[in-house]
Amino acid sequence: MALRELKRGLAVCALVIAVSGRAVALSPAKPDAEKPESPNVVQRLLETPYLTDAERADIRVRHGIWTAADLQDVTRRARAAIIRGSWDDPALSDAKADPLDRAEAMDMQGKPAEALQILTTLEGKGVTLRALRLTAAAQFERGEKDAAIKTLAQLEQRVMKDRQNSAWELVEGVRGLQLKSEIEGPAKGAQDFQSMMSMLARAREQLDRLCWTAPFAEALLLADKDNRSEAAEALEQALELNPSAAGAYYLLGQMSVDSFNFQQAEKIVGKLRELAGPLDKGESEPAGTHEAGEPVAPYADMLAARLRIRQRDPQGAVEALKPTLARFPAQIEARAIEAAAIASTFDLAATDEALARIDKLSPGTPIGYLAVGKALAEQRQYADGARYLEEATRRAPKLAEAWIELGLLEVQAARDDRALAALEKAEGLDPFNVRAANSLKLMREVGSFSRIESDHFIVRYKPGVDLALAREMPPILERIYARVTGDKPGGIRYPLKGKTVIELMPDHQWFSVRITGMPQVHTMAAATGPLIAMEAPRLGEKNTVGAYDWARVVQHEFTHTVTLARTSNRLPHWFTEASAVYLEDAPRDWSTMLILARAYETDTLFDLDGINIAFTRPKKPTDRSQAYGQGAWMYEYIVTRYGPEAPLKLMDRYAAGDREPEAFQTVLGVSREQFLTEFKQWAGEQLTAWGMRPKAGEPELRDLIDQWRTKLGEGHDEDLPTLEVVEGWLREHPGHADLLESAVRLRLEKSGGKPTPDMIEVLESYSASRPGDPSPHKLLVTLYLDEASPAHDPAKAITHLEFLDAREQNSASFAVQLARLYAAEQKWDQAWSKALRACTVAPYEAANREFAATVAIKRKDFDAAKWQLETLKILEPDRPIHAQRLKALEDLRVKAK
């Protein structure tokens, strides 16, 4: 099999699968009535009157819209089998089939010797460019590199000297040139890629506009360069011209996996199975079936395995590959994916055995080492991952992808010098790779960053306005370090050996490139282990998140850094996120409480397998949020029930290689099932304390409503209780959270949505009965700060603003309000505390800095005031007033002395 085909899916493409704004159709060809409509342009060709029936059948097969009658011919059925990914269809074993289709099937099955045996029988005009490409691929797979190079030289000579008049043959020539470039390296650098793209454009635009293999070959080339948008367009064109092209779907599926579009990837797995399956219900099973009697679908199995690895389910990946490997035990790509799955279980001895099996099949191939290195890098196993990727570069020094993956690993590991060296090597081999170019540009840019060091951190930032935040980070980071690595409940109790790098990226694009090599990531901070990258918390043309509580976010990410160091990242996914959420030391969000209460009441809390799946394969929009919330809830339960040492002991068991059932039994003394049963009992008590379930002796609101409707008699089944009815129930059940919520809602309806002074008592009662709901606090703040209201009393708003501020992550507005209220009462210490919080959440807001300086002066803290005024000079260097204020401050300091 050609090297590019073998490792086609190993490049990260990060493609959003809504191609050109509309989803790619997933309908395969079916015989007769079940087949999809022909592409319009192909249909027009089929309607051409001079075509014979045989020619029309050939066209239908070529474009994946065959009929059952078309496939009665062995040659056409074999061609269709290659297109739909059914590599061992009986027709491919028939001597009447095209020998090139038979040879390609042997190659795809991992039988290069058999492929060569067929190809060597070809003579004269039978030795086409396709035949040469297949010959070179088979030779290379057998470890016969020199022979492959010689064959490809012959192919290159024919492509360059003989003007090709067949689009389909020219495409084969380009694919052969791509293989040559991967084996030997690009002979003319960037010109090689441009030349291949020009040939494909000629095939598509001048020779045959219906040649679907031309845009497919373009997609392969572009995906290899991580050029997502143009690869998407090319794939769309290919699938429009051939809706049964399994290879195109397979590439699309790999892009889905790499972009975390798991739902789309699952659909494509199903589509690939359908394509490779029986052509009609009455058809006898083809030769290649596994024990369950299902036809083998290698593309589907390999894509499913890639998907499971990305979802941190390596055992599931191994299982997914079993049908294909049972039928095609020498299939190199499947074996490489298997090795990557084994590596993801951290069993490196078994990984090396898997790689040795690949070497026996294809001596010296880099594909297994490339797959393993990439998988380990994704698992944050940087030292081991680098070792395997370095071996891939040794085996294939001209293969740009190996250098790219090695460089990106080093980027994640914050080993910038090594990253720069690998990426520069990759650039020399492949100057068109978007991801490598992005990362190389980043490395060069980061080299110009300034740095500030503290005991445990290195803060790197782009000179300019980001100094305003960067210089304030070290003391906050050191407090985070003490909490996360310390021994207070929830602390990981694991001091790090080296310093953690915090990179303050100036905008979202550079943050995304630092994390993935591509400019789109939907978050604002991420830890890769020894490095935490964060987007500057400000608004701007290239900034997407605006202000955010960066200290809380970094505390979450730094927890990942510490648990990674303590356990080598060998933790269940839910446990990793649970420890980080728990250590945010922040109140639980109301939205999370609602999700958890709903899951409890509907008996849809995840079990300990389902919660891991929910992170990567959510079935509902709320699944990921529930997984985060429930994980932290279970972590809190472990600390509460078993003590703060218990999570740490679990981490150590995971690090030692224990699986979760053994770790729970050893540390907690219970099975996972018993743990979940006892957790649910505790969770119910928690919900009662949160006011999300009735207390003992309290009726359900729905029961009260049903009883009331029954008393009213017939015709009142849809009636809703009035405010008077609800208040009557409250007199019988004071403190009932659901009744208090209903009373608040009904009063607001009565007052046009605005809170009124007579609501204060019910709002305060509701707030006490359901302490997590922010709505009564917001309504009370509105009342107490309304100067036109008889209830106007700013001092009473403070308690409620404190509640809201403690839960606010994306705005400094509550902190600013609190600072001004405290200042009005001349409580300068409290005002200073809130002014500082406003400057932390929104550090680039000049107004926050000015007010903080004012408060500092009122506190006679002239050093703090100077700091804020100096920060204003950094933020607004073109405003001379800040220098004037600094001079005035010095005069004030002298006068005070």
PDB file of N, CA and C in Angstrom, residues 56-101:
ATOM      1  N   ARG A  56     -22.720   3.068 -20.692  1.00  0.00           N
ATOM      2  CA  ARG A  56     -23.480   3.678 -19.586  1.00  0.00           C
ATOM      3  C   ARG A  56     -23.232   2.923 -18.285  1.00  0.00           C
ATOM      4  N   ALA A  57     -23.165   1.619 -18.347  1.00  0.00           N
ATOM      5  CA  ALA A  57     -22.893   0.816 -17.146  1.00  0.00           C
ATOM      6  C   ALA A  57     -21.512   1.150 -16.586  1.00  0.00           C
ATOM      7  N   ASP A  58     -20.528   1.282 -17.475  1.00  0.00           N
ATOM      8  CA  ASP A  58     -19.184   1.631 -17.024  1.00  0.00           C
ATOM      9  C   ASP A  58     -19.171   2.990 -16.313  1.00  0.00           C
ATOM     10  N   ILE A  59     -19.913   3.949 -16.866  1.00  0.00           N
ATOM     11  CA  ILE A  59     -19.964   5.289 -16.270  1.00  0.00           C
ATOM     12  C   ILE A  59     -20.628   5.232 -14.899  1.00  0.00           C
ATOM     13  N   ARG A  60     -21.730   4.502 -14.810  1.00  0.00           N
ATOM     14  CA  ARG A  60     -22.413   4.405 -13.514  1.00  0.00           C
ATOM     15  C   ARG A  60     -21.495   3.800 -12.455  1.00  0.00           C
ATOM     16  N   VAL A  61     -20.776   2.761 -12.800  1.00  0.00           N
ATOM     17  CA  VAL A  61     -19.870   2.130 -11.843  1.00  0.00           C
ATOM     18  C   VAL A  61     -18.756   3.092 -11.462  1.00  0.00           C
ATOM     19  N   ARG A  62     -18.194   3.751 -12.467  1.00  0.00           N
ATOM     20  CA  ARG A  62     -17.078   4.666 -12.207  1.00  0.00           C
ATOM     21  C   ARG A  62     -17.491   5.767 -11.239  1.00  0.00           C
ATOM     22  N   HIS A  63     -18.764   6.164 -11.279  1.00  0.00           N
ATOM     23  CA  HIS A  63     -19.233   7.265 -10.445  1.00  0.00           C
ATOM     24  C   HIS A  63     -20.071   6.802  -9.253  1.00  0.00           C
ATOM     25  N   GLY A  64     -20.011   5.515  -8.933  1.00  0.00           N
ATOM     26  CA  GLY A  64     -20.620   5.023  -7.703  1.00  0.00           C
ATOM     27  C   GLY A  64     -22.122   5.028  -7.687  1.00  0.00           C
ATOM     28  N   ILE A  65     -22.765   4.935  -8.862  1.00  0.00           N
ATOM     29  CA  ILE A  65     -24.240   4.948  -8.901  1.00  0.00           C
ATOM     30  C   ILE A  65     -24.740   3.728  -9.683  1.00  0.00           C
ATOM     31  N   TRP A  66     -24.049   2.608  -9.469  1.00  0.00           N
ATOM     32  CA  TRP A  66     -24.341   1.391 -10.213  1.00  0.00           C
ATOM     33  C   TRP A  66     -25.728   0.838  -9.912  1.00  0.00           C
ATOM     34  N   THR A  67     -26.181  -0.005 -10.801  1.00  0.00           N
ATOM     35  CA  THR A  67     -27.415  -0.761 -10.595  1.00  0.00           C
ATOM     36  C   THR A  67     -27.041  -2.222 -10.381  1.00  0.00           C
ATOM     37  N   ALA A  68     -28.006  -3.019  -9.929  1.00  0.00           N
ATOM     38  CA  ALA A  68     -27.745  -4.451  -9.742  1.00  0.00           C
ATOM     39  C   ALA A  68     -27.348  -5.107 -11.056  1.00  0.00           C
ATOM     40  N   ALA A  69     -27.972  -4.679 -12.168  1.00  0.00           N
ATOM     41  CA  ALA A  69     -27.648  -5.255 -13.471  1.00  0.00           C
ATOM     42  C   ALA A  69     -26.206  -4.936 -13.862  1.00  0.00           C
ATOM     43  N   ASP A  70     -25.756  -3.724 -13.522  1.00  0.00           N
ATOM     44  CA  ASP A  70     -24.379  -3.347 -13.857  1.00  0.00           C
ATOM     45  C   ASP A  70     -23.379  -4.304 -13.219  1.00  0.00           C
ATOM     46  N   LEU A  71     -23.682  -4.780 -12.012  1.00  0.00           N
ATOM     47  CA  LEU A  71     -22.714  -5.567 -11.247  1.00  0.00           C
ATOM     48  C   LEU A  71     -22.786  -7.055 -11.554  1.00  0.00           C
ATOM     49  N   GLN A  72     -23.588  -7.422 -12.523  1.00  0.00           N
ATOM     50  CA  GLN A  72     -23.560  -8.815 -12.971  1.00  0.00           C
ATOM     51  C   GLN A  72     -22.264  -9.113 -13.715  1.00  0.00           C
ATOM     52  N   ASP A  73     -21.643  -8.067 -14.226  1.00  0.00           N
ATOM     53  CA  ASP A  73     -20.356  -8.195 -14.906  1.00  0.00           C
ATOM     54  C   ASP A  73     -19.245  -8.199 -13.857  1.00  0.00           C
ATOM     55  N   VAL A  74     -18.388  -9.211 -13.903  1.00  0.00           N
ATOM     56  CA  VAL A  74     -17.341  -9.376 -12.891  1.00  0.00           C
ATOM     57  C   VAL A  74     -16.397  -8.169 -12.860  1.00  0.00           C
ATOM     58  N   THR A  75     -16.021  -7.686 -14.027  1.00  0.00           N
ATOM     59  CA  THR A  75     -15.085  -6.556 -14.093  1.00  0.00           C
ATOM     60  C   THR A  75     -15.667  -5.323 -13.400  1.00  0.00           C
ATOM     61  N   ARG A  76     -16.945  -5.060 -13.672  1.00  0.00           N
ATOM     62  CA  ARG A  76     -17.571  -3.885 -13.053  1.00  0.00           C
ATOM     63  C   ARG A  76     -17.758  -4.099 -11.555  1.00  0.00           C
ATOM     64  N   ARG A  77     -18.124  -5.299 -11.167  1.00  0.00           N
ATOM     65  CA  ARG A  77     -18.311  -5.564  -9.744  1.00  0.00           C
ATOM     66  C   ARG A  77     -16.987  -5.395  -8.993  1.00  0.00           C
ATOM     67  N   ALA A  78     -15.893  -5.830  -9.575  1.00  0.00           N
ATOM     68  CA  ALA A  78     -14.583  -5.675  -8.936  1.00  0.00           C
ATOM     69  C   ALA A  78     -14.223  -4.199  -8.798  1.00  0.00           C
ATOM     70  N   ARG A  79     -14.505  -3.429  -9.862  1.00  0.00           N
ATOM     71  CA  ARG A  79     -14.224  -1.999  -9.802  1.00  0.00           C
ATOM     72  C   ARG A  79     -15.068  -1.343  -8.705  1.00  0.00           C
ATOM     73  N   ALA A  80     -16.329  -1.728  -8.614  1.00  0.00           N
ATOM     74  CA  ALA A  80     -17.208  -1.184  -7.579  1.00  0.00           C
ATOM     75  C   ALA A  80     -16.711  -1.557  -6.186  1.00  0.00           C
ATOM     76  N   ALA A  81     -16.182  -2.763  -6.050  1.00  0.00           N
ATOM     77  CA  ALA A  81     -15.671  -3.209  -4.755  1.00  0.00           C
ATOM     78  C   ALA A  81     -14.509  -2.335  -4.296  1.00  0.00           C
ATOM     79  N   ILE A  82     -13.617  -1.971  -5.211  1.00  0.00           N
ATOM     80  CA  ILE A  82     -12.515  -1.075  -4.860  1.00  0.00           C
ATOM     81  C   ILE A  82     -13.053   0.282  -4.421  1.00  0.00           C
ATOM     82  N   ILE A  83     -14.033   0.792  -5.140  1.00  0.00           N
ATOM     83  CA  ILE A  83     -14.598   2.111  -4.820  1.00  0.00           C
ATOM     84  C   ILE A  83     -15.258   2.108  -3.454  1.00  0.00           C
ATOM     85  N   ARG A  84     -16.027   1.057  -3.135  1.00  0.00           N
ATOM     86  CA  ARG A  84     -16.808   1.055  -1.902  1.00  0.00           C
ATOM     87  C   ARG A  84     -16.057   0.493  -0.701  1.00  0.00           C
ATOM     88  N   GLY A  85     -14.805   0.080  -0.909  1.00  0.00           N
ATOM     89  CA  GLY A  85     -13.991  -0.376   0.209  1.00  0.00           C
ATOM     90  C   GLY A  85     -14.263  -1.796   0.643  1.00  0.00           C
ATOM     91  N   SER A  86     -14.745  -2.616  -0.263  1.00  0.00           N
ATOM     92  CA  SER A  86     -14.947  -4.033   0.026  1.00  0.00           C
ATOM     93  C   SER A  86     -13.790  -4.808  -0.600  1.00  0.00           C
ATOM     94  N   TRP A  87     -12.668  -4.864   0.119  1.00  0.00           N
ATOM     95  CA  TRP A  87     -11.408  -5.307  -0.464  1.00  0.00           C
ATOM     96  C   TRP A  87     -11.379  -6.794  -0.835  1.00  0.00           C
ATOM     97  N   ASP A  88     -12.262  -7.580  -0.237  1.00  0.00           N
ATOM     98  CA  ASP A  88     -12.229  -9.012  -0.557  1.00  0.00           C
ATOM     99  C   ASP A  88     -13.552  -9.486  -1.158  1.00  0.00           C
ATOM    100  N   ASP A  89     -14.199  -8.595  -1.866  1.00  0.00           N
ATOM    101  CA  ASP A  89     -15.365  -9.006  -2.644  1.00  0.00           C
ATOM    102  C   ASP A  89     -14.947 -10.161  -3.552  1.00  0.00           C
ATOM    103  N   PRO A  90     -15.768 -11.206  -3.704  1.00  0.00           N
ATOM    104  CA  PRO A  90     -15.398 -12.364  -4.533  1.00  0.00           C
ATOM    105  C   PRO A  90     -14.948 -11.990  -5.937  1.00  0.00           C
ATOM    106  N   ALA A  91     -15.476 -10.903  -6.479  1.00  0.00           N
ATOM    107  CA  ALA A  91     -15.109 -10.523  -7.845  1.00  0.00           C
ATOM    108  C   ALA A  91     -13.633 -10.180  -7.946  1.00  0.00           C
ATOM    109  N   LEU A  92     -13.035  -9.727  -6.843  1.00  0.00           N
ATOM    110  CA  LEU A  92     -11.624  -9.354  -6.876  1.00  0.00           C
ATOM    111  C   LEU A  92     -10.698 -10.563  -6.895  1.00  0.00           C
ATOM    112  N   SER A  93     -11.254 -11.737  -6.728  1.00  0.00           N
ATOM    113  CA  SER A  93     -10.465 -12.972  -6.833  1.00  0.00           C
ATOM    114  C   SER A  93     -10.685 -13.662  -8.164  1.00  0.00           C
ATOM    115  N   ASP A  94     -11.514 -13.054  -9.001  1.00  0.00           N
ATOM    116  CA  ASP A  94     -11.849 -13.652 -10.293  1.00  0.00           C
ATOM    117  C   ASP A  94     -10.829 -13.208 -11.339  1.00  0.00           C
ATOM    118  N   ALA A  95     -10.277 -14.147 -12.073  1.00  0.00           N
ATOM    119  CA  ALA A  95      -9.265 -13.834 -13.085  1.00  0.00           C
ATOM    120  C   ALA A  95      -9.810 -12.929 -14.176  1.00  0.00           C
ATOM    121  N   LYS A  96     -11.125 -12.851 -14.329  1.00  0.00           N
ATOM    122  CA  LYS A  96     -11.711 -12.001 -15.357  1.00  0.00           C
ATOM    123  C   LYS A  96     -11.675 -10.521 -14.969  1.00  0.00           C
ATOM    124  N   ALA A  97     -11.484 -10.238 -13.685  1.00  0.00           N
ATOM    125  CA  ALA A  97     -11.458  -8.848 -13.232  1.00  0.00           C
ATOM    126  C   ALA A  97     -10.197  -8.159 -13.728  1.00  0.00           C
ATOM    127  N   ASP A  98     -10.258  -6.847 -13.793  1.00  0.00           N
ATOM    128  CA  ASP A  98      -9.095  -6.052 -14.187  1.00  0.00           C
ATOM    129  C   ASP A  98      -7.931  -6.389 -13.257  1.00  0.00           C
ATOM    130  N   PRO A  99      -6.769  -6.758 -13.799  1.00  0.00           N
ATOM    131  CA  PRO A  99      -5.638  -7.118 -12.936  1.00  0.00           C
ATOM    132  C   PRO A  99      -5.200  -5.971 -12.027  1.00  0.00           C
ATOM    133  N   LEU A 100      -5.405  -4.737 -12.476  1.00  0.00           N
ATOM    134  CA  LEU A 100      -5.030  -3.607 -11.611  1.00  0.00           C
ATOM    135  C   LEU A 100      -5.947  -3.516 -10.390  1.00  0.00           C
ATOM    136  N   ASP A 101      -7.232  -3.797 -10.568  1.00  0.00           N
ATOM    137  CA  ASP A 101      -8.141  -3.831  -9.421  1.00  0.00           C
ATOM    138  C   ASP A 101      -7.773  -4.976  -8.490  1.00  0.00           C
TER     139      ASP A 101
END
